[in-house]
Coordinates of C-alpha atoms in Angstrom, one line a residue:
M1274 CA 51.8 102.7 80.2
T1275 CA 55.4 102.9 81.6
D1276 CA 53.6 102.5 84.7
A1277 CA 53.0 98.7 84.3
L1278 CA 56.7 98.2 83.6
P1279 CA 58.8 96.5 86.2
V1280 CA 61.8 99.0 85.9
C1281 CA 62.2 103.3 86.4
I1282 CA 61.5 105.2 83.7
C1283 CA 62.2 109.2 84.1
Y1284 CA 63.0 111.8 82.0
I1285 CA 65.4 114.4 83.6
D1286 CA 66.3 118.4 81.9
T1287 CA 69.2 120.1 81.8
D1288 CA 69.1 121.6 85.0
Q1289 CA 68.7 117.8 86.3
R1290 CA 65.1 118.0 86.9
Y1291 CA 62.5 115.3 86.9
R1292 CA 60.0 116.2 84.5
F1293 CA 58.8 112.5 84.7
A1294 CA 58.6 109.6 86.7
N1295 CA 56.8 106.3 86.2
Q1296 CA 54.5 104.1 88.6
T1297 CA 57.9 102.1 90.0
Y1298 CA 60.3 104.7 90.5
E1299 CA 57.4 106.4 92.8
D1300 CA 57.0 102.4 95.1
W1301 CA 61.1 102.7 95.1
Y1302 CA 61.3 105.9 96.2
G1303 CA 58.1 105.4 98.4
C1304 CA 56.7 109.1 97.5
S1305 CA 54.1 110.3 95.1
R1306 CA 55.1 111.4 91.8
D1307 CA 54.2 114.8 92.6
Q1308 CA 56.5 114.8 95.3
I1309 CA 59.0 114.0 92.8
L1310 CA 58.4 115.7 89.6
G1311 CA 60.4 119.5 89.6
K1312 CA 63.1 118.2 92.3
Q1313 CA 66.8 117.5 91.1
V1314 CA 68.2 114.4 91.1
R1315 CA 70.4 115.3 94.1
E1316 CA 67.0 115.9 96.0
V1317 CA 65.5 112.7 95.8
M1318 CA 69.1 110.5 95.8
S1319 CA 70.8 109.9 98.6
E1320 CA 74.0 112.1 98.8
T1321 CA 75.9 108.5 98.5
T1322 CA 74.1 107.5 95.4
Y1323 CA 74.3 110.8 93.7
Q1324 CA 78.1 110.5 94.0
I1325 CA 78.3 107.4 92.2
I1326 CA 76.1 108.6 89.5
E1327 CA 76.8 112.0 88.9
P1328 CA 79.2 111.6 86.4
Y1329 CA 77.2 109.5 84.4
I1330 CA 74.5 111.9 84.3
N1331 CA 76.8 114.8 82.8
R1332 CA 78.1 111.6 80.0
A1333 CA 73.9 111.4 79.2
L1334 CA 73.5 115.5 79.4
A1335 CA 77.0 115.8 77.3
G1336 CA 74.9 113.7 74.9
Q1337 CA 76.4 110.3 75.2
I1338 CA 74.6 107.5 75.8
T1339 CA 75.6 105.6 78.9
T1340 CA 75.5 102.4 80.6
Y1341 CA 76.4 101.0 84.5
E1342 CA 75.8 99.2 87.0
A1343 CA 75.3 100.2 91.1
E1344 CA 74.5 99.7 93.9
I1345 CA 71.7 102.5 94.9
S1346 CA 70.6 103.6 98.3
L1347 CA 66.4 103.7 98.9
P1348 CA 64.1 104.1 101.5
F1349 CA 63.5 100.6 101.7
G1350 CA 66.6 99.1 101.5
K1351 CA 69.3 99.1 98.5
K1352 CA 69.2 97.6 95.5
Y1353 CA 72.3 96.8 92.8
V1354 CA 70.7 98.3 89.7
A1355 CA 71.8 98.7 85.5
V1356 CA 71.1 102.1 84.5
T1357 CA 71.0 103.3 80.6
S1358 CA 71.1 106.7 80.0
I1359 CA 69.9 108.0 76.1
P1360 CA 69.9 111.7 75.5
D1361 CA 66.8 113.6 74.0
I1362 CA 68.4 115.5 71.3
D1363 CA 66.5 118.1 69.5
R1364 CA 67.0 118.9 66.0
N1365 CA 69.6 121.2 66.0
A1366 CA 71.7 118.8 67.9
Q1367 CA 71.1 120.5 71.5
V1368 CA 70.3 118.3 74.4
R1369 CA 67.3 119.0 75.5
G1370 CA 67.7 116.2 78.9
Y1371 CA 67.9 112.5 78.9
Y1372 CA 65.6 109.5 79.4
G1373 CA 66.7 107.1 82.2
L1374 CA 65.9 103.1 82.3
I1375 CA 66.8 101.7 85.9
A1376 CA 66.3 97.8 85.9
D1377 CA 66.7 95.9 89.4
I1378 CA 69.9 93.1 88.9
S1379 CA 70.2 92.3 92.8
E1380 CA 68.8 88.7 91.9
Q1381 CA 70.6 88.3 88.9
R1382 CA 74.1 89.7 90.5
N1383 CA 73.4 87.8 93.8
A1384 CA 73.5 84.5 91.9
A1385 CA 76.3 85.5 90.3
L1386 CA 78.4 86.3 93.4
R1387 CA 76.9 83.0 94.8
E1388 CA 78.4 80.9 91.8
R1389 CA 81.9 83.0 91.7
K1390 CA 82.1 82.1 95.4
S1391 CA 81.0 78.3 95.1
A1392 CA 83.8 78.4 92.1
E1393 CA 86.2 80.5 94.6
E1394 CA 85.5 77.4 97.3
A1395 CA 86.3 74.7 95.1
S1396 CA 89.5 76.4 93.7
I1397 CA 90.7 76.4 97.4
L1398 CA 89.5 73.2 98.1
E1399 CA 91.5 71.8 94.8
E1400 CA 94.8 74.3 95.9
R1401 CA 94.6 72.6 99.4
N1402 CA 94.3 69.3 98.5
R1403 CA 97.6 70.4 96.0
I1404 CA 99.4 71.2 98.5
A1405 CA 98.8 68.1 101.0
R1406 CA 99.7 65.7 97.8
E1407 CA 102.9 68.4 97.4
I1408 CA 103.9 67.6 101.1
H1409 CA 103.0 64.0 101.1
D1410 CA 105.3 63.8 97.3
T1411 CA 107.8 66.1 99.2
L1412 CA 108.3 66.0 102.8
A1413 CA 106.4 62.8 103.8
Q1414 CA 108.4 60.4 101.2
A1415 CA 111.9 62.7 101.9
F1416 CA 111.4 61.4 105.6
T1417 CA 110.6 58.0 105.0
S1418 CA 113.8 57.2 103.3
I1419 CA 115.8 59.4 105.8
I1420 CA 114.6 57.5 108.8
V1421 CA 115.3 54.0 106.7
H1422 CA 118.8 55.4 106.4
L1423 CA 119.2 56.9 110.1
D1424 CA 118.0 53.2 110.7
A1425 CA 120.6 51.6 108.7
A1426 CA 123.5 54.0 110.1
S1427 CA 122.5 53.3 113.3
Q1428 CA 122.5 49.5 113.3
R1429 CA 126.1 49.8 110.9
L1430 CA 127.7 52.4 113.7
T1431 CA 130.1 49.9 115.6
I1432 CA 130.5 47.1 113.1
D1433 CA 130.4 49.1 109.6
P1434 CA 131.8 52.5 109.9
D1435 CA 131.6 53.0 106.6
A1436 CA 128.7 51.8 105.6
A1437 CA 127.0 54.3 108.1
E1438 CA 128.6 57.0 107.2
S1439 CA 127.4 56.5 103.7
H1440 CA 123.9 55.9 105.1
L1441 CA 124.6 59.4 106.8
K1442 CA 125.6 61.1 103.6
T1443 CA 122.4 59.5 101.8
G1444 CA 120.1 60.7 104.6
R1445 CA 122.0 64.5 104.4
I1446 CA 121.4 64.6 100.6
L1447 CA 117.7 63.2 100.7
A1448 CA 117.0 65.6 103.8
R1449 CA 118.2 68.7 101.7
S1450 CA 116.8 67.5 98.4
G1451 CA 113.1 67.3 100.2
L1452 CA 113.4 70.7 101.7
A1453 CA 114.2 72.0 98.4
D1454 CA 111.8 70.3 96.4
A1455 CA 108.7 71.1 99.2
R1456 CA 109.2 74.9 99.2
R1457 CA 109.0 74.3 95.2
S1458 CA 106.9 72.5 94.9
V1459 CA 104.0 74.1 97.2
E1460 CA 104.7 77.4 95.4
A1461 CA 103.7 75.1 92.3
L1462 CA 106.6 75.3 90.8
R1463 CA 109.1 72.5 89.1
P1464 CA 110.4 70.0 90.9
Q1465 CA 114.0 70.6 91.5
I1466 CA 114.6 67.2 90.3
L1467 CA 113.3 67.8 86.7
E1468 CA 115.1 71.2 86.5
E1469 CA 118.2 68.7 86.8
G1470 CA 117.2 66.9 83.8
D1471 CA 114.5 65.0 82.2
L1472 CA 111.5 63.0 83.6
H1473 CA 113.9 59.9 83.0
S1474 CA 116.9 60.9 84.6
A1475 CA 114.8 62.2 87.4
L1476 CA 113.1 58.9 88.0
D1477 CA 116.2 57.0 87.9
R1478 CA 117.6 59.2 90.6
L1479 CA 114.9 58.9 92.9
A1480 CA 115.0 55.1 92.3
T1481 CA 118.9 54.9 92.9
Q1482 CA 118.4 57.0 96.0
M1483 CA 115.7 55.0 97.4
F1484 CA 117.1 51.3 96.6
S1485 CA 120.5 51.8 96.7
H1486 CA 121.3 50.3 100.0
T1487 CA 119.1 47.3 99.7
T1488 CA 119.3 44.3 97.5
V1489 CA 116.6 45.1 95.3
Q1490 CA 117.6 45.5 91.3
V1491 CA 116.3 48.6 89.4
V1492 CA 115.9 49.1 85.9
C1493 CA 114.8 52.5 84.6
K1494 CA 114.4 52.8 80.5
A1495 CA 113.3 54.9 78.3
I1496 CA 111.4 53.2 75.1
G1497 CA 111.3 55.4 71.8
E1498 CA 112.0 59.1 70.6
P1499 CA 111.2 60.7 73.7
H1500 CA 109.1 64.1 73.1
V1501 CA 108.4 67.4 75.3
L1502 CA 106.3 66.8 77.9
P1503 CA 104.4 70.1 79.4
N1504 CA 105.6 70.8 82.9
E1505 CA 102.2 70.3 84.3
V1506 CA 102.0 67.0 82.6
E1507 CA 105.8 65.9 83.7
A1508 CA 105.3 67.7 87.1
N1509 CA 102.2 65.3 88.1
L1510 CA 104.1 61.6 86.5
L1511 CA 106.7 62.7 88.1
R1512 CA 105.1 62.0 91.6
I1513 CA 102.9 59.4 90.3
G1514 CA 106.5 57.2 89.6
Q1515 CA 107.3 58.5 92.9
E1516 CA 104.3 57.5 94.7
A1517 CA 104.7 53.8 92.9
L1518 CA 108.6 53.7 94.1
T1519 CA 107.9 54.7 97.9
N1520 CA 105.1 52.0 97.6
A1521 CA 107.2 49.0 96.3
F1522 CA 109.9 50.4 98.9
K1523 CA 107.9 50.1 102.2
Y1524 CA 105.1 47.6 101.6
A1525 CA 106.2 45.0 97.9
N1526 CA 109.4 43.5 99.6
A1527 CA 110.4 42.8 96.1
S1528 CA 113.4 42.3 94.5
E1529 CA 113.2 43.8 91.3
I1530 CA 111.4 46.7 90.3
Q1531 CA 111.0 47.6 86.2
V1532 CA 110.0 51.5 85.6
E1533 CA 109.4 51.8 81.8
L1534 CA 108.8 55.4 80.0
R1535 CA 107.4 54.8 76.4
Y1536 CA 107.2 57.6 73.9
E1537 CA 104.9 56.9 71.7
R1538 CA 104.6 59.5 67.9
C1539 CA 102.0 59.5 65.7
L1540 CA 102.4 58.1 62.2
T1541 CA 103.8 60.6 59.4
G1542 CA 102.1 62.1 57.0
A1543 CA 103.0 60.1 54.3
E1544 CA 101.9 57.5 56.8
R1545 CA 98.5 58.7 57.5
C1546 CA 98.1 58.6 54.1
L1547 CA 98.1 54.8 54.3
R1548 CA 96.6 53.8 57.3
R1549 CA 95.2 55.2 60.5
A1550 CA 97.5 56.9 62.9
T1551 CA 97.6 56.2 66.5
P1552 CA 97.5 59.1 68.3
T1553 CA 100.8 60.5 70.3
Q1554 CA 101.0 59.5 74.1
F1555 CA 103.3 59.0 77.0
V1556 CA 102.9 55.6 79.3
L1557 CA 104.8 55.5 82.1
Q1558 CA 104.9 51.7 83.8
I1559 CA 105.8 50.8 87.1
K1560 CA 106.1 46.6 87.9
D1561 CA 107.5 45.1 90.7
N1562 CA 107.8 41.2 91.7
G1563 CA 106.9 41.7 95.6
Q1564 CA 104.1 40.4 97.4
G1565 CA 100.9 42.0 96.0
F1566 CA 98.0 43.4 97.3
E1567 CA 93.8 43.0 97.2
S1568 CA 93.5 46.1 95.1
S1569 CA 89.6 45.7 96.6
S1570 CA 91.0 46.4 100.3
L1571 CA 89.3 49.4 101.8
S1572 CA 92.3 50.2 103.3
V1573 CA 94.2 50.1 100.4
I1574 CA 91.6 52.4 98.5
R1575 CA 92.0 54.9 101.1
G1576 CA 95.3 54.8 101.3
F1577 CA 96.2 58.7 100.3
G1578 CA 98.9 57.4 98.1
L1579 CA 96.5 55.8 95.4
L1580 CA 94.0 58.1 96.1
G1581 CA 96.8 60.9 95.5
M1582 CA 98.2 59.3 92.1
T1583 CA 94.9 58.8 91.3
E1584 CA 94.0 62.8 91.5
R1585 CA 97.2 64.0 89.6
A1586 CA 95.8 61.6 86.7
Q1587 CA 92.7 63.0 86.8
R1588 CA 94.4 66.6 87.1
I1589 CA 96.3 66.2 83.9
G1590 CA 94.0 64.0 81.4
A1591 CA 95.6 60.2 82.2
E1592 CA 94.3 57.0 82.7
L1593 CA 95.6 55.0 85.5
T1594 CA 95.6 51.3 86.1
I1595 CA 96.6 49.3 89.2
Q1596 CA 96.7 45.9 88.8
S1597 CA 98.3 43.7 91.9
H1598 CA 97.5 40.7 93.3
L1599 CA 98.6 38.9 96.2
G1600 CA 102.1 36.9 95.8
Q1601 CA 102.3 38.7 92.1
G1602 CA 103.4 41.5 92.7
T1603 CA 102.0 45.3 91.3
E1604 CA 102.0 46.8 87.6
I1605 CA 100.9 50.8 87.5
V1606 CA 100.6 51.8 84.0
V1607 CA 100.1 56.1 83.1
R1608 CA 99.0 56.9 80.1
V1609 CA 98.6 60.5 78.9
Q1610 CA 97.8 62.2 75.5
T1611 CA 100.6 64.3 74.6
P1612 CA 100.9 67.2 71.9

């Protein structure tokens, strides 16, 4: 009956000699049952395989049920197997040997390895995208602002030295901040600007640095009772807001930009008894009165900035809405459920 089973079944005595082996055992090792019976395990197995399984054999002969997985060498190649060893104990509690059941799980293991490799590749791709976003959100944007201030300084160098010096000073501050932030962001740490304050103060500071030498009026305000946001949520919201401000700075040609942070809390326990509670959420809204754009434009859809904002919103489970029309400005709203 055991010969019909697709697993190796054997019986090994206390001298580690085979007393029984089924047909599958013969097939795996390419020899007859008569050539196996009476031999010690070490004579049938390769020395490498024996070194792997010897500790488990000793445990089985000490009366312990053992299970393990290992790769073994066979005359026709290698197999990854799952082994169960069951001691044969007589009525006097003496071990007479053990039964071994060996199943080939090579396919299952290979499938698991493929799945793991696929997950690792997806993780690597996600990490590459994260680093690309961080570089874009730190170095690229810092360089953009620095270039603007350097250009302004060069234009005013002879006619207004004090203004030129102010631009150079701001450029140096942006360079230091951008470099420090890039190092921290690439290491997936909390952005430095958030270490120095909350999200509201961070966005206000970014806007002030970006538009300090322009005629654009930027209003940044927080509404509601601020509550703590998870670090990952706060960091991604900061980058989304930074990207929106940078786009307004570079393309909008706006005279006014409104940055609004809304903290919306659940109702109290008593209020929940009276009416349905609204979910706790945080809303970030950035609106300008600039020239706007057609959101269906392929150049806009493919733009890395908007793609980065979308990916960041997805990463924290937020809802991102971008509304814009030519001549009517742009509004970017991010809604995220918060604890």
